[in-house]
Amino acid sequence: MFAEILTIGDELLTGNTVDSNSAFIAKKLTERGYWVRRITTVGDDVEEIKTAVREALARKPEVLIISGGLGPTHDDVTMLAVAEALNRKLILCEPCLEKIKAFYEKLYREGHIDDPNLNEGRRKMSYLPEGAEPLENTEGAALGAFIEHEGVKIFVLPGMPREMKAMLEREVLSRLGKRKFIQKKFLAEITDESKLAPILKEALERFSVRIHSSPKGFGKFIGIIIFAEDEEEIERAKAFMEAKGVRFEEL
Amino acid sequence: MFAEILTIGDELLTGNTVDSNSAFIAKKLTERGYWVRRITTVGDDVEEIKTAVREALARKPEVLIISGGLGPTHDDVTMLAVAEALNRKLILCEPCLEKIKAFYEKLYREGHIDDPNLNEGRRKMSYLPEGAEPLENTEGAALGAFIEHEGVKIFVLPGMPREMKAMLEREVLSRLGKRKFIQKKFLAEITDESKLAPILKEALERFSVRIHSSPKGFGKFIGIIIFAEDEEEIERAKAFMEAKGVRFEEL
């Protein structure tokens, strides 16, 4: 059961913005029991996005989450690129148009903008790939999209973190089933780090857990994250490793 | 002249770590005039890394920067995966072994570790793909590697930000030539954002600049970054756009 994430934006490729969206999405998916297998970032370019979407689909993930490039400006081309990648038409979503209209009228009434009318850029946001279900944006104008395509659940979300997070929580996670994983972090101490590998391997075979390890600074400390469906299973795996000589400190 | 970045680490795919390395590397490459076309993240898995390296090479970038997975623990498999991706052997680098030995002896003398001897995990770090040039790590044990492969300059760097940054500055940028790009950020104001696209397009045709734009909040403000080889070219492009009705505020 694996997932992929695709983030879109020139600002990510020039290093002007750190891609914190990927980590947020990855954490939520991991908690739901998905293995995030790959994260890809491309720029605001129809061909680049199209290629990246097709490559991700070819790997047959259960879920593909795409974030970024849904706004009103000329370089927001994600919906068009997704539609092309799926060989679907980009079609007007009438209820979306009404929502976007209402959104800009509200901004105008509140004095944020000079003109409430739907120009080309704003109108563009009401076009979705054919067959897509619109996803509500409680924090901004751009609607998201949910598309089931050849067995892959594709979610297209905005790139602004506040909008993306709200849409992920409200509209995405509810469509991904109920199974929840929990994770606990530890600092593991072992005098010879080369002895850790066989112990981890045996724990993985004996218990329903996933374990990630990463070195923390120099020497004998290793960061360990144990994932399981319940805390008891984490404790059982931990006790097993302790009996083999690993000392844990909870983080 | 384009580049790709590949970051490696399970902690990035579970969302436990935000990948700030990519943004740091991307910024430095952009300043050198490279267009970073794609950033990919995969886990600590030989097959996943191998596949990602081969896919990146197939796109024929001038530079491929790989970061992460060079340490002594069992899940640090990047050098092996890179060697396999390039169909090269992983061979012992004798001077590297001496450096790693000296590094752990120093840690031992300073009381950071209990055992200065080179166990399997530590010894592993002195193996590089055949034909690779070792890159010095002033901040840690794991050496990097520089490999020229079928016209692509491949740099393999550690994942710990302090080590990666020092190696990038000292060992990578000096091998990438002298051309420097500068960038300036502005907030652009235009009453109808749909009018901005043709103005940007014309500026790109007339001047030796690259321009990135992204919406900032609601309404009529757009974040603009202009890249050029000198400040005068940026000023000329900006003056042209101002004459067409765009108002700039420097950020």
XYZ file of C-alpha atoms in Angstrom, chain A:
251
model
C 0.000 0.000 0.000
C 2.191 2.836 -1.225
C 1.755 6.488 -2.037
C 3.607 9.184 -3.931
C 3.761 12.943 -3.530
C 4.339 15.457 -6.319
C 4.977 19.086 -5.393
C 4.939 21.795 -8.021
C 6.505 25.245 -8.038
C 9.458 27.126 -9.518
C 10.116 28.635 -6.077
C 10.970 25.125 -4.814
C 13.468 24.567 -7.621
C 15.263 27.880 -7.088
C 15.568 27.208 -3.361
C 13.530 30.282 -2.439
C 10.990 28.112 -0.618
C 11.704 25.013 1.463
C 9.190 22.297 0.575
C 7.572 21.736 3.966
C 4.319 20.601 2.311
C 5.827 17.248 1.349
C 6.824 16.459 4.918
C 3.365 17.406 6.205
C 1.613 15.230 3.638
C 4.100 12.378 4.150
C 3.534 12.405 7.894
C -0.245 12.208 7.523
C -0.021 9.415 4.959
C 2.443 7.461 7.115
C 0.091 7.742 10.074
C -2.630 6.223 7.885
C -0.389 3.252 7.151
C 0.800 4.308 3.706
C 4.400 3.843 2.702
C 5.419 7.033 0.880
C 7.793 5.672 -1.700
C 8.851 8.763 -3.580
C 8.520 12.549 -3.495
C 9.058 14.478 -6.722
C 9.262 18.226 -7.265
C 8.954 19.893 -10.664
C 8.418 23.462 -11.842
C 5.335 25.307 -13.117
C 5.576 23.824 -16.572
C 2.895 21.755 -18.328
C 5.329 19.287 -19.909
C 7.346 18.740 -16.721
C 4.218 18.176 -14.631
C 2.625 15.922 -17.230
C 5.750 13.766 -17.410
C 6.050 13.518 -13.623
C 2.354 12.562 -13.235
C 2.619 9.865 -15.901
C 5.792 8.453 -14.376
C 4.167 8.323 -10.926
C 1.054 6.594 -12.308
C 3.209 4.036 -14.104
C 4.572 2.944 -10.707
C 0.945 2.165 -9.678
C 0.701 3.813 -6.264
C -2.566 3.520 -4.408
C -2.539 7.260 -3.774
C -0.903 10.191 -5.586
C -1.028 13.572 -3.886
C -0.183 16.590 -6.030
C 0.264 20.019 -4.456
C 0.842 23.435 -6.008
C 0.058 25.471 -9.103
C -3.719 25.944 -8.737
C -3.917 29.750 -8.453
C -5.049 32.474 -10.860
C -1.674 33.518 -12.284
C -0.258 32.555 -15.683
C 2.200 30.034 -14.212
C -0.497 28.059 -12.372
C -0.903 25.237 -14.854
C -1.301 22.129 -12.707
C -4.950 21.277 -13.517
C -4.270 21.560 -17.242
C -1.160 19.377 -16.953
C -2.981 16.753 -14.855
C -5.845 16.648 -17.349
C -3.384 16.160 -20.211
C -1.451 13.486 -18.301
C -4.701 11.525 -17.840
C -5.923 12.170 -21.386
C -8.987 13.892 -19.993
C -10.532 17.160 -21.051
C -10.370 20.180 -18.786
C -14.009 21.155 -18.301
C -15.914 23.919 -16.577
C -17.289 23.018 -13.159
C -20.346 25.268 -12.782
C -20.685 24.994 -8.978
C -16.954 25.774 -8.701
C -17.419 28.912 -10.773
C -20.182 30.029 -8.401
C -17.957 29.441 -5.370
C -15.044 31.345 -6.892
C -17.362 34.198 -7.814
C -18.687 34.354 -4.260
C -15.134 34.202 -2.900
C -13.956 37.251 -4.876
C -17.168 39.159 -4.147
C -16.520 38.631 -0.446
C -12.888 39.819 -0.784
C -14.172 42.895 -2.649
C -16.791 43.691 -0.002
C -14.114 43.377 2.681
C -11.865 45.805 0.785
C -9.048 43.358 -0.077
C -9.346 43.759 -3.845
C -10.414 46.541 -6.241
C -12.372 44.421 -8.688
C -14.705 41.508 -7.893
C -15.169 40.421 -11.501
C -13.986 37.095 -12.816
C -11.163 37.797 -15.219
C -9.489 35.029 -17.185
C -7.098 34.011 -14.386
C -9.821 33.692 -11.757
C -12.192 31.895 -14.114
C -9.429 29.388 -14.945
C -9.679 28.004 -11.389
C -13.149 26.590 -12.078
C -11.885 24.150 -14.714
C -11.197 20.583 -13.571
C -10.223 17.398 -15.410
C -13.326 15.579 -16.701
C -14.749 13.240 -14.065
C -12.980 14.983 -11.161
C -14.768 15.705 -7.924
C -14.053 19.231 -6.633
C -12.442 19.507 -3.187
C -13.473 22.436 -1.044
C -10.915 25.096 -0.140
C -11.951 26.697 3.154
C -8.917 29.024 3.120
C -8.676 30.329 -0.440
C -10.149 30.503 -3.930
C -8.579 27.549 -5.743
C -10.561 24.330 -5.546
C -8.805 20.984 -5.410
C -9.714 17.834 -7.309
C -10.163 14.139 -6.560
C -9.834 11.782 -9.489
C -9.907 7.993 -9.513
C -7.824 6.927 -12.468
C -6.939 3.321 -13.320
C -6.927 2.288 -9.680
C -4.983 5.315 -8.420
C -6.604 7.856 -6.105
C -5.286 11.222 -7.294
C -5.717 14.321 -5.130
C -4.777 17.751 -6.489
C -4.275 20.321 -3.717
C -3.193 23.973 -3.572
C 0.416 24.830 -2.731
C -0.164 27.475 -0.082
C 0.471 25.557 3.153
C -2.606 26.874 4.995
C -4.913 25.932 2.116
C -3.197 22.595 1.468
C -3.326 21.530 5.127
C -7.010 22.358 5.563
C -7.935 20.530 2.366
C -5.817 17.500 3.270
C -7.437 17.204 6.697
C -11.025 17.825 5.548
C -11.180 16.348 2.091
C -8.364 13.840 1.601
C -7.918 11.849 4.804
C -11.638 11.034 4.994
C -11.318 9.349 1.581
C -8.352 7.195 2.642
C -10.026 4.798 5.040
C -9.749 4.478 8.769
C -6.603 2.445 9.442
C -4.276 4.453 11.640
C -0.625 3.920 12.347
C 1.105 5.420 15.305
C 4.792 6.126 15.583
C 7.140 6.499 18.522
C 10.636 7.934 18.421
C 13.554 6.708 20.481
C 17.241 7.258 20.844
C 18.880 3.836 20.766
C 22.264 3.198 22.272
C 24.370 0.261 21.250
C 28.121 -0.046 21.666
C 28.692 -1.454 18.211
C 26.347 -0.002 15.607
C 27.085 -2.831 13.169
C 25.317 -5.198 15.586
C 22.079 -3.248 15.264
C 21.219 -4.358 11.723
C 20.539 -8.061 12.504
C 18.541 -7.118 15.618
C 16.326 -4.737 13.626
C 15.868 -7.353 10.943
C 14.709 -9.956 13.454
C 12.314 -7.474 15.115
C 10.780 -6.703 11.712
C 10.176 -10.396 11.099
C 8.651 -11.090 14.514
C 6.382 -8.065 14.954
C 3.893 -6.056 12.855
C 6.045 -2.965 12.871
C 8.044 -0.787 10.547
C 11.314 0.604 11.853
C 13.341 3.518 10.578
C 16.785 4.272 11.919
C 19.111 7.208 11.364
C 22.397 8.169 13.016
C 22.264 11.057 15.458
C 25.619 12.782 15.659
C 28.727 10.736 16.325
C 29.200 7.456 18.037
C 26.787 5.033 19.464
C 23.419 6.819 19.303
C 20.905 5.954 16.609
C 17.512 7.570 16.140
C 14.839 4.901 15.880
C 11.214 5.352 14.846
C 8.872 2.407 15.313
C 5.524 2.360 13.474
C 2.670 0.015 14.336
C -1.103 -0.115 14.510
C -1.076 0.063 18.290
C 1.237 1.034 21.099
C 1.377 -2.511 22.515
C 3.031 -3.822 19.359
C 5.618 -1.036 19.544
C 6.333 -1.976 23.167
C 6.690 -5.660 22.294
C 9.188 -4.913 19.511
C 11.090 -2.580 21.796
C 11.264 -5.141 24.631
C 12.585 -7.708 22.169
C 15.383 -5.387 21.056
C 16.206 -4.439 24.629
C 16.647 -8.113 25.470
C 19.201 -8.222 22.636
C 21.270 -5.409 24.161
C 19.806 -2.193 22.706
C 19.141 0.531 25.272
C 16.312 2.977 24.463
C 15.598 6.513 25.501
C 12.202 7.916 24.511
C 12.303 11.190 22.534
